[in-house]
């Protein structure tokens, strides 16, 4: 997944400035979004641009494997659908990434243990789901590492991928995550699936997810969605029919 460091203005400045000079990373809070414009590979151009700008900080919205789609779930709270989602993933032979909040890791031990036992990857979504760019450096590190240590101590699992709560980040907070030994994974496709009382129709969800498929995709889904639980098997089948490994 690693790329050469892009020739950004900061890199150029570092090459010509005295070694004693320090260039501070930008602390501006940014709300991540992959936009709707796509390239000739059906990849969102904003996701491609994000990789180009931030992969040197271990942050990605896509992978470089054009043959693969990664399915990921954000686990903020349990709504009764995760077991069905896990059943589908098991039946389809698919491993996913589940980004846990601290509340989920503490309240749902049986589901977390099942995720681990069935070969899925656990990701870190923050102990309290706080917006990292709004925190001090020490608090941001605590938000990451307190959950890291909880999962390690209680489940014997060492997480290595982080997803920013609410998709809110800054260049400086990307550095903090990287300094904590984590890679940051955003996404290259998501849709409005998290409103439990306003779920997309299954047919509409299936159509959106199928038409948006692209190589290197990191798909963000929410496990609180009844629609996702209902259509996940068909989504996987459709991705495979397009020639992708899931």
PDB file of C-alpha atoms in Angstrom:
ATOM      1  CA  UNK A   1       0.000   0.000   0.000  1.00  0.00           C
ATOM      2  CA  UNK A   2       2.940   2.347   0.435  1.00  0.00           C
ATOM      3  CA  UNK A   3       3.741   4.952  -2.222  1.00  0.00           C
ATOM      4  CA  UNK A   4       6.632   7.264  -2.799  1.00  0.00           C
ATOM      5  CA  UNK A   5       6.315  10.503  -0.883  1.00  0.00           C
ATOM      6  CA  UNK A   6       4.455  12.984  -3.130  1.00  0.00           C
ATOM      7  CA  UNK A   7       6.369  16.089  -4.164  1.00  0.00           C
ATOM      8  CA  UNK A   8       4.239  18.475  -2.121  1.00  0.00           C
ATOM      9  CA  UNK A   9       5.026  22.083  -1.300  1.00  0.00           C
ATOM     10  CA  UNK A  10       6.069  20.989   2.178  1.00  0.00           C
ATOM     11  CA  UNK A  11       8.528  18.459   0.771  1.00  0.00           C
ATOM     12  CA  UNK A  12      10.001  21.050  -1.572  1.00  0.00           C
ATOM     13  CA  UNK A  13      10.287  23.571   1.253  1.00  0.00           C
ATOM     14  CA  UNK A  14      12.021  21.032   3.473  1.00  0.00           C
ATOM     15  CA  UNK A  15      14.600  20.442   0.757  1.00  0.00           C
ATOM     16  CA  UNK A  16      15.629  24.085   0.591  1.00  0.00           C
ATOM     17  CA  UNK A  17      15.139  25.271   4.180  1.00  0.00           C
ATOM     18  CA  UNK A  18      17.829  24.985   6.851  1.00  0.00           C
ATOM     19  CA  UNK A  19      17.797  21.711   8.781  1.00  0.00           C
ATOM     20  CA  UNK A  20      16.891  23.587  11.956  1.00  0.00           C
ATOM     21  CA  UNK A  21      13.635  24.822  10.409  1.00  0.00           C
ATOM     22  CA  UNK A  22      10.435  23.065  11.471  1.00  0.00           C
ATOM     23  CA  UNK A  23       7.334  22.822   9.309  1.00  0.00           C
ATOM     24  CA  UNK A  24       4.239  22.284  11.451  1.00  0.00           C
ATOM     25  CA  UNK A  25       1.474  20.069  10.107  1.00  0.00           C
ATOM     26  CA  UNK A  26      -1.844  21.760   9.409  1.00  0.00           C
ATOM     27  CA  UNK A  27      -4.309  21.476  12.304  1.00  0.00           C
ATOM     28  CA  UNK A  28      -7.386  22.530  10.282  1.00  0.00           C
ATOM     29  CA  UNK A  29     -10.308  20.143  10.822  1.00  0.00           C
ATOM     30  CA  UNK A  30     -11.483  18.557   7.563  1.00  0.00           C
ATOM     31  CA  UNK A  31     -14.608  16.492   7.001  1.00  0.00           C
ATOM     32  CA  UNK A  32     -13.661  13.606   4.725  1.00  0.00           C
ATOM     33  CA  UNK A  33     -15.849  12.915   1.714  1.00  0.00           C
ATOM     34  CA  UNK A  34     -15.123  10.940  -1.430  1.00  0.00           C
ATOM     35  CA  UNK A  35     -17.382  13.021  -3.704  1.00  0.00           C
ATOM     36  CA  UNK A  36     -19.225  11.743  -6.777  1.00  0.00           C
ATOM     37  CA  UNK A  37     -16.783  12.387  -9.642  1.00  0.00           C
ATOM     38  CA  UNK A  38     -15.008   9.203 -10.754  1.00  0.00           C
ATOM     39  CA  UNK A  39     -12.058   8.373 -12.968  1.00  0.00           C
ATOM     40  CA  UNK A  40     -11.970   5.882 -15.831  1.00  0.00           C
ATOM     41  CA  UNK A  41     -11.654   3.029 -13.305  1.00  0.00           C
ATOM     42  CA  UNK A  42     -14.829   4.128 -11.485  1.00  0.00           C
ATOM     43  CA  UNK A  43     -12.716   5.277  -8.520  1.00  0.00           C
ATOM     44  CA  UNK A  44     -13.782   8.513  -6.792  1.00  0.00           C
ATOM     45  CA  UNK A  45     -11.230  11.132  -7.806  1.00  0.00           C
ATOM     46  CA  UNK A  46     -11.262  12.597  -4.294  1.00  0.00           C
ATOM     47  CA  UNK A  47     -10.246   9.223  -2.840  1.00  0.00           C
ATOM     48  CA  UNK A  48      -7.410   8.940  -5.358  1.00  0.00           C
ATOM     49  CA  UNK A  49      -6.277  12.464  -4.474  1.00  0.00           C
ATOM     50  CA  UNK A  50      -6.422  11.674  -0.755  1.00  0.00           C
ATOM     51  CA  UNK A  51      -4.063   8.724  -1.236  1.00  0.00           C
ATOM     52  CA  UNK A  52      -1.686  10.813  -3.279  1.00  0.00           C
ATOM     53  CA  UNK A  53      -1.562  13.501  -0.621  1.00  0.00           C
ATOM     54  CA  UNK A  54      -1.512  11.459   2.585  1.00  0.00           C
ATOM     55  CA  UNK A  55      -0.185   7.962   1.925  1.00  0.00           C
ATOM     56  CA  UNK A  56       3.200   9.051   3.268  1.00  0.00           C
ATOM     57  CA  UNK A  57       1.422   9.459   6.629  1.00  0.00           C
ATOM     58  CA  UNK A  58       0.013   5.940   6.411  1.00  0.00           C
ATOM     59  CA  UNK A  59      -3.471   7.192   5.494  1.00  0.00           C
ATOM     60  CA  UNK A  60      -5.551   5.673   2.685  1.00  0.00           C
ATOM     61  CA  UNK A  61      -8.990   5.929   1.119  1.00  0.00           C
ATOM     62  CA  UNK A  62      -8.234   3.184  -1.428  1.00  0.00           C
ATOM     63  CA  UNK A  63      -5.866   0.273  -1.718  1.00  0.00           C
ATOM     64  CA  UNK A  64      -3.563  -0.240  -4.690  1.00  0.00           C
ATOM     65  CA  UNK A  65      -4.985  -3.705  -5.414  1.00  0.00           C
ATOM     66  CA  UNK A  66      -7.246  -3.126  -8.406  1.00  0.00           C
ATOM     67  CA  UNK A  67      -8.609  -6.657  -8.149  1.00  0.00           C
ATOM     68  CA  UNK A  68      -9.950  -6.378  -4.597  1.00  0.00           C
ATOM     69  CA  UNK A  69     -12.774  -4.747  -2.657  1.00  0.00           C
ATOM     70  CA  UNK A  70     -12.518  -4.457   1.121  1.00  0.00           C
ATOM     71  CA  UNK A  71     -15.750  -4.380   3.113  1.00  0.00           C
ATOM     72  CA  UNK A  72     -15.606  -2.531   6.417  1.00  0.00           C
ATOM     73  CA  UNK A  73     -18.181  -1.851   9.116  1.00  0.00           C
ATOM     74  CA  UNK A  74     -18.303   0.901  11.733  1.00  0.00           C
ATOM     75  CA  UNK A  75     -19.450  -0.548  15.052  1.00  0.00           C
ATOM     76  CA  UNK A  76     -20.773   2.312  17.170  1.00  0.00           C
ATOM     77  CA  UNK A  77     -23.518   0.336  18.881  1.00  0.00           C
ATOM     78  CA  UNK A  78     -25.381  -2.927  18.436  1.00  0.00           C
ATOM     79  CA  UNK A  79     -28.768  -2.945  16.712  1.00  0.00           C
ATOM     80  CA  UNK A  80     -29.297  -6.684  16.385  1.00  0.00           C
ATOM     81  CA  UNK A  81     -27.931  -7.208  12.863  1.00  0.00           C
ATOM     82  CA  UNK A  82     -24.251  -7.970  13.395  1.00  0.00           C
ATOM     83  CA  UNK A  83     -24.783 -11.700  13.973  1.00  0.00           C
ATOM     84  CA  UNK A  84     -26.650 -11.959  10.645  1.00  0.00           C
ATOM     85  CA  UNK A  85     -23.899  -9.983   8.931  1.00  0.00           C
ATOM     86  CA  UNK A  86     -21.302 -12.339  10.393  1.00  0.00           C
ATOM     87  CA  UNK A  87     -23.351 -15.333   9.218  1.00  0.00           C
ATOM     88  CA  UNK A  88     -23.368 -13.962   5.666  1.00  0.00           C
ATOM     89  CA  UNK A  89     -19.652 -13.198   5.681  1.00  0.00           C
ATOM     90  CA  UNK A  90     -18.928 -16.726   6.946  1.00  0.00           C
ATOM     91  CA  UNK A  91     -21.196 -18.333   4.332  1.00  0.00           C
ATOM     92  CA  UNK A  92     -19.600 -16.261   1.539  1.00  0.00           C
ATOM     93  CA  UNK A  93     -16.030 -16.830   2.752  1.00  0.00           C
ATOM     94  CA  UNK A  94     -15.366 -13.102   3.202  1.00  0.00           C
ATOM     95  CA  UNK A  95     -13.233 -11.406   5.844  1.00  0.00           C
ATOM     96  CA  UNK A  96     -14.183  -7.832   6.754  1.00  0.00           C
ATOM     97  CA  UNK A  97     -12.825  -5.049   8.944  1.00  0.00           C
ATOM     98  CA  UNK A  98     -14.917  -4.044  11.965  1.00  0.00           C
ATOM     99  CA  UNK A  99     -14.040  -0.651  13.435  1.00  0.00           C
ATOM    100  CA  UNK A 100     -14.976  -0.742  17.118  1.00  0.00           C
ATOM    101  CA  UNK A 101     -15.707   2.102  19.478  1.00  0.00           C
ATOM    102  CA  UNK A 102     -14.844   1.666  23.135  1.00  0.00           C
ATOM    103  CA  UNK A 103     -18.506   1.333  24.046  1.00  0.00           C
ATOM    104  CA  UNK A 104     -18.962  -1.509  21.558  1.00  0.00           C
ATOM    105  CA  UNK A 105     -15.802  -3.309  22.668  1.00  0.00           C
ATOM    106  CA  UNK A 106     -16.988  -3.184  26.279  1.00  0.00           C
ATOM    107  CA  UNK A 107     -20.659  -4.077  25.754  1.00  0.00           C
ATOM    108  CA  UNK A 108     -20.500  -6.740  23.033  1.00  0.00           C
ATOM    109  CA  UNK A 109     -17.786  -9.232  24.041  1.00  0.00           C
ATOM    110  CA  UNK A 110     -19.426 -12.248  22.412  1.00  0.00           C
ATOM    111  CA  UNK A 111     -19.731 -10.553  19.033  1.00  0.00           C
ATOM    112  CA  UNK A 112     -16.180  -9.196  19.242  1.00  0.00           C
ATOM    113  CA  UNK A 113     -14.863 -12.655  20.121  1.00  0.00           C
ATOM    114  CA  UNK A 114     -16.776 -14.093  17.185  1.00  0.00           C
ATOM    115  CA  UNK A 115     -15.264 -11.512  14.824  1.00  0.00           C
ATOM    116  CA  UNK A 116     -11.794 -12.550  15.937  1.00  0.00           C
ATOM    117  CA  UNK A 117     -12.541 -16.289  15.865  1.00  0.00           C
ATOM    118  CA  UNK A 118     -13.921 -16.095  12.319  1.00  0.00           C
ATOM    119  CA  UNK A 119     -10.857 -14.310  10.968  1.00  0.00           C
ATOM    120  CA  UNK A 120     -12.070 -10.739  10.673  1.00  0.00           C
ATOM    121  CA  UNK A 121      -9.908  -7.694  11.334  1.00  0.00           C
ATOM    122  CA  UNK A 122     -10.670  -5.390  14.257  1.00  0.00           C
ATOM    123  CA  UNK A 123     -10.082  -1.689  13.726  1.00  0.00           C
ATOM    124  CA  UNK A 124      -9.916   1.209  16.171  1.00  0.00           C
ATOM    125  CA  UNK A 125     -12.721   3.805  15.932  1.00  0.00           C
ATOM    126  CA  UNK A 126     -11.774   5.687  19.082  1.00  0.00           C
ATOM    127  CA  UNK A 127     -12.538   4.981  22.731  1.00  0.00           C
ATOM    128  CA  UNK A 128     -15.285   7.614  22.915  1.00  0.00           C
ATOM    129  CA  UNK A 129     -15.800   8.308  19.178  1.00  0.00           C
ATOM    130  CA  UNK A 130     -14.388  11.795  19.700  1.00  0.00           C
ATOM    131  CA  UNK A 131     -13.358  14.083  16.841  1.00  0.00           C
ATOM    132  CA  UNK A 132      -9.569  13.795  16.936  1.00  0.00           C
ATOM    133  CA  UNK A 133      -8.726  17.246  15.463  1.00  0.00           C
ATOM    134  CA  UNK A 134     -10.591  18.917  18.343  1.00  0.00           C
ATOM    135  CA  UNK A 135      -8.441  17.224  21.010  1.00  0.00           C
ATOM    136  CA  UNK A 136      -5.042  18.064  22.439  1.00  0.00           C
ATOM    137  CA  UNK A 137      -2.211  15.802  21.331  1.00  0.00           C
ATOM    138  CA  UNK A 138      -2.248  13.933  24.652  1.00  0.00           C
ATOM    139  CA  UNK A 139      -6.028  13.463  24.575  1.00  0.00           C
ATOM    140  CA  UNK A 140      -5.933  12.311  20.948  1.00  0.00           C
ATOM    141  CA  UNK A 141      -3.304   9.699  21.778  1.00  0.00           C
ATOM    142  CA  UNK A 142      -5.348   8.593  24.786  1.00  0.00           C
ATOM    143  CA  UNK A 143      -8.434   8.256  22.582  1.00  0.00           C
ATOM    144  CA  UNK A 144      -6.513   5.863  20.343  1.00  0.00           C
ATOM    145  CA  UNK A 145      -4.317   3.977  22.773  1.00  0.00           C
ATOM    146  CA  UNK A 146      -6.816   3.467  25.604  1.00  0.00           C
ATOM    147  CA  UNK A 147      -8.994   1.460  23.216  1.00  0.00           C
ATOM    148  CA  UNK A 148      -5.938  -0.234  21.740  1.00  0.00           C
ATOM    149  CA  UNK A 149      -4.885  -1.410  25.195  1.00  0.00           C
ATOM    150  CA  UNK A 150      -8.414  -2.400  26.230  1.00  0.00           C
ATOM    151  CA  UNK A 151      -8.808  -4.676  23.208  1.00  0.00           C
ATOM    152  CA  UNK A 152      -5.306  -6.075  23.665  1.00  0.00           C
ATOM    153  CA  UNK A 153      -5.825  -6.787  27.363  1.00  0.00           C
ATOM    154  CA  UNK A 154      -9.373  -8.163  27.091  1.00  0.00           C
ATOM    155  CA  UNK A 155      -9.282  -9.949  23.751  1.00  0.00           C
ATOM    156  CA  UNK A 156      -5.596 -10.609  23.150  1.00  0.00           C
ATOM    157  CA  UNK A 157      -5.872  -8.763  19.840  1.00  0.00           C
ATOM    158  CA  UNK A 158      -3.578  -5.967  18.695  1.00  0.00           C
ATOM    159  CA  UNK A 159      -5.301  -3.520  16.359  1.00  0.00           C
ATOM    160  CA  UNK A 160      -3.384  -1.715  13.618  1.00  0.00           C
ATOM    161  CA  UNK A 161      -5.974   0.235  11.594  1.00  0.00           C
ATOM    162  CA  UNK A 162      -7.723   3.435  12.681  1.00  0.00           C
ATOM    163  CA  UNK A 163     -10.803   5.154  11.274  1.00  0.00           C
ATOM    164  CA  UNK A 164     -11.463   8.749  12.246  1.00  0.00           C
ATOM    165  CA  UNK A 165     -14.796   9.230  14.047  1.00  0.00           C
ATOM    166  CA  UNK A 166     -17.252  11.241  11.934  1.00  0.00           C
ATOM    167  CA  UNK A 167     -14.588  11.275   9.187  1.00  0.00           C
ATOM    168  CA  UNK A 168     -13.087  14.397  10.799  1.00  0.00           C
ATOM    169  CA  UNK A 169      -9.309  14.709  10.518  1.00  0.00           C
ATOM    170  CA  UNK A 170      -6.439  17.144  10.092  1.00  0.00           C
ATOM    171  CA  UNK A 171      -2.950  16.662   8.725  1.00  0.00           C
ATOM    172  CA  UNK A 172      -1.645  16.921  12.280  1.00  0.00           C
ATOM    173  CA  UNK A 173      -4.066  14.287  13.585  1.00  0.00           C
ATOM    174  CA  UNK A 174      -2.998  11.957  10.763  1.00  0.00           C
ATOM    175  CA  UNK A 175       0.535  12.349  12.081  1.00  0.00           C
ATOM    176  CA  UNK A 176      -0.607  11.500  15.605  1.00  0.00           C
ATOM    177  CA  UNK A 177      -2.298   8.305  14.420  1.00  0.00           C
ATOM    178  CA  UNK A 178       0.821   7.368  12.471  1.00  0.00           C
ATOM    179  CA  UNK A 179       2.994   8.067  15.520  1.00  0.00           C
ATOM    180  CA  UNK A 180       0.793   5.662  17.521  1.00  0.00           C
ATOM    181  CA  UNK A 181       1.792   2.887  15.102  1.00  0.00           C
ATOM    182  CA  UNK A 182      -1.489   2.861  13.211  1.00  0.00           C
ATOM    183  CA  UNK A 183      -2.497   3.071   9.569  1.00  0.00           C
ATOM    184  CA  UNK A 184      -5.535   5.236   8.823  1.00  0.00           C
ATOM    185  CA  UNK A 185      -8.295   3.819   6.631  1.00  0.00           C
ATOM    186  CA  UNK A 186     -11.010   6.091   5.336  1.00  0.00           C
ATOM    187  CA  UNK A 187     -13.216   4.818   2.505  1.00  0.00           C
ATOM    188  CA  UNK A 188     -13.861   5.218  -1.201  1.00  0.00           C
ATOM    189  CA  UNK A 189     -17.587   4.553  -1.055  1.00  0.00           C
ATOM    190  CA  UNK A 190     -20.284   4.947   1.578  1.00  0.00           C
ATOM    191  CA  UNK A 191     -23.988   5.683   1.453  1.00  0.00           C
ATOM    192  CA  UNK A 192     -26.667   6.893   3.849  1.00  0.00           C
ATOM    193  CA  UNK A 193     -27.251   3.637   5.711  1.00  0.00           C
ATOM    194  CA  UNK A 194     -26.913   4.678   9.360  1.00  0.00           C
ATOM    195  CA  UNK A 195     -30.366   6.183  10.025  1.00  0.00           C
ATOM    196  CA  UNK A 196     -32.180   3.247  11.568  1.00  0.00           C
ATOM    197  CA  UNK A 197     -35.636   4.817  11.171  1.00  0.00           C
ATOM    198  CA  UNK A 198     -35.034   5.853   7.558  1.00  0.00           C
ATOM    199  CA  UNK A 199     -33.375   2.913   5.854  1.00  0.00           C
ATOM    200  CA  UNK A 200     -32.773   2.799   2.096  1.00  0.00           C
ATOM    201  CA  UNK A 201     -34.926   0.307   0.218  1.00  0.00           C
ATOM    202  CA  UNK A 202     -33.003  -2.957  -0.287  1.00  0.00           C
ATOM    203  CA  UNK A 203     -33.210  -2.646  -4.070  1.00  0.00           C
ATOM    204  CA  UNK A 204     -31.896   0.900  -3.993  1.00  0.00           C
ATOM    205  CA  UNK A 205     -29.042  -0.035  -1.678  1.00  0.00           C
ATOM    206  CA  UNK A 206     -28.067  -3.011  -3.809  1.00  0.00           C
ATOM    207  CA  UNK A 207     -28.080  -0.868  -6.962  1.00  0.00           C
ATOM    208  CA  UNK A 208     -25.912   1.861  -5.422  1.00  0.00           C
ATOM    209  CA  UNK A 209     -23.366  -0.535  -3.989  1.00  0.00           C
ATOM    210  CA  UNK A 210     -23.134  -2.581  -7.191  1.00  0.00           C
ATOM    211  CA  UNK A 211     -22.827   0.394  -9.541  1.00  0.00           C
ATOM    212  CA  UNK A 212     -20.169   2.054  -7.371  1.00  0.00           C
ATOM    213  CA  UNK A 213     -17.874  -1.003  -7.279  1.00  0.00           C
ATOM    214  CA  UNK A 214     -14.254  -0.278  -8.195  1.00  0.00           C
ATOM    215  CA  UNK A 215     -10.845  -1.856  -7.801  1.00  0.00           C
ATOM    216  CA  UNK A 216      -9.098  -0.992  -4.555  1.00  0.00           C
ATOM    217  CA  UNK A 217     -12.410   0.020  -2.996  1.00  0.00           C
ATOM    218  CA  UNK A 218     -12.689   0.395   0.754  1.00  0.00           C
ATOM    219  CA  UNK A 219     -16.428   0.160   1.340  1.00  0.00           C
ATOM    220  CA  UNK A 220     -17.877   1.675   4.505  1.00  0.00           C
ATOM    221  CA  UNK A 221     -21.081   0.116   5.823  1.00  0.00           C
ATOM    222  CA  UNK A 222     -22.844   0.403   9.185  1.00  0.00           C
ATOM    223  CA  UNK A 223     -23.960  -2.768  10.923  1.00  0.00           C
ATOM    224  CA  UNK A 224     -26.972  -1.007  12.486  1.00  0.00           C
ATOM    225  CA  UNK A 225     -28.583  -1.077   9.022  1.00  0.00           C
ATOM    226  CA  UNK A 226     -31.362  -3.600   8.404  1.00  0.00           C
ATOM    227  CA  UNK A 227     -30.894  -3.011   4.671  1.00  0.00           C
ATOM    228  CA  UNK A 228     -27.211  -3.919   4.784  1.00  0.00           C
ATOM    229  CA  UNK A 229     -27.977  -7.098   6.697  1.00  0.00           C
ATOM    230  CA  UNK A 230     -30.604  -8.064   4.116  1.00  0.00           C
ATOM    231  CA  UNK A 231     -28.592  -7.394   0.939  1.00  0.00           C
ATOM    232  CA  UNK A 232     -24.995  -8.157   1.965  1.00  0.00           C
ATOM    233  CA  UNK A 233     -24.933 -11.605   0.349  1.00  0.00           C
ATOM    234  CA  UNK A 234     -26.201 -10.222  -2.967  1.00  0.00           C
ATOM    235  CA  UNK A 235     -23.725  -7.348  -2.779  1.00  0.00           C
ATOM    236  CA  UNK A 236     -20.844  -9.793  -2.417  1.00  0.00           C
ATOM    237  CA  UNK A 237     -22.181 -11.926  -5.278  1.00  0.00           C
ATOM    238  CA  UNK A 238     -22.479  -8.867  -7.510  1.00  0.00           C
ATOM    239  CA  UNK A 239     -18.951  -7.714  -6.693  1.00  0.00           C
ATOM    240  CA  UNK A 240     -17.630 -11.167  -7.589  1.00  0.00           C
ATOM    241  CA  UNK A 241     -19.655 -11.212 -10.795  1.00  0.00           C
ATOM    242  CA  UNK A 242     -17.813  -8.038 -11.776  1.00  0.00           C
ATOM    243  CA  UNK A 243     -14.539  -9.910 -11.321  1.00  0.00           C
ATOM    244  CA  UNK A 244     -13.491  -8.539  -7.926  1.00  0.00           C
ATOM    245  CA  UNK A 245     -12.082 -10.474  -5.000  1.00  0.00           C
ATOM    246  CA  UNK A 246     -13.904  -9.521  -1.805  1.00  0.00           C
TER     247      UNK A 246
END
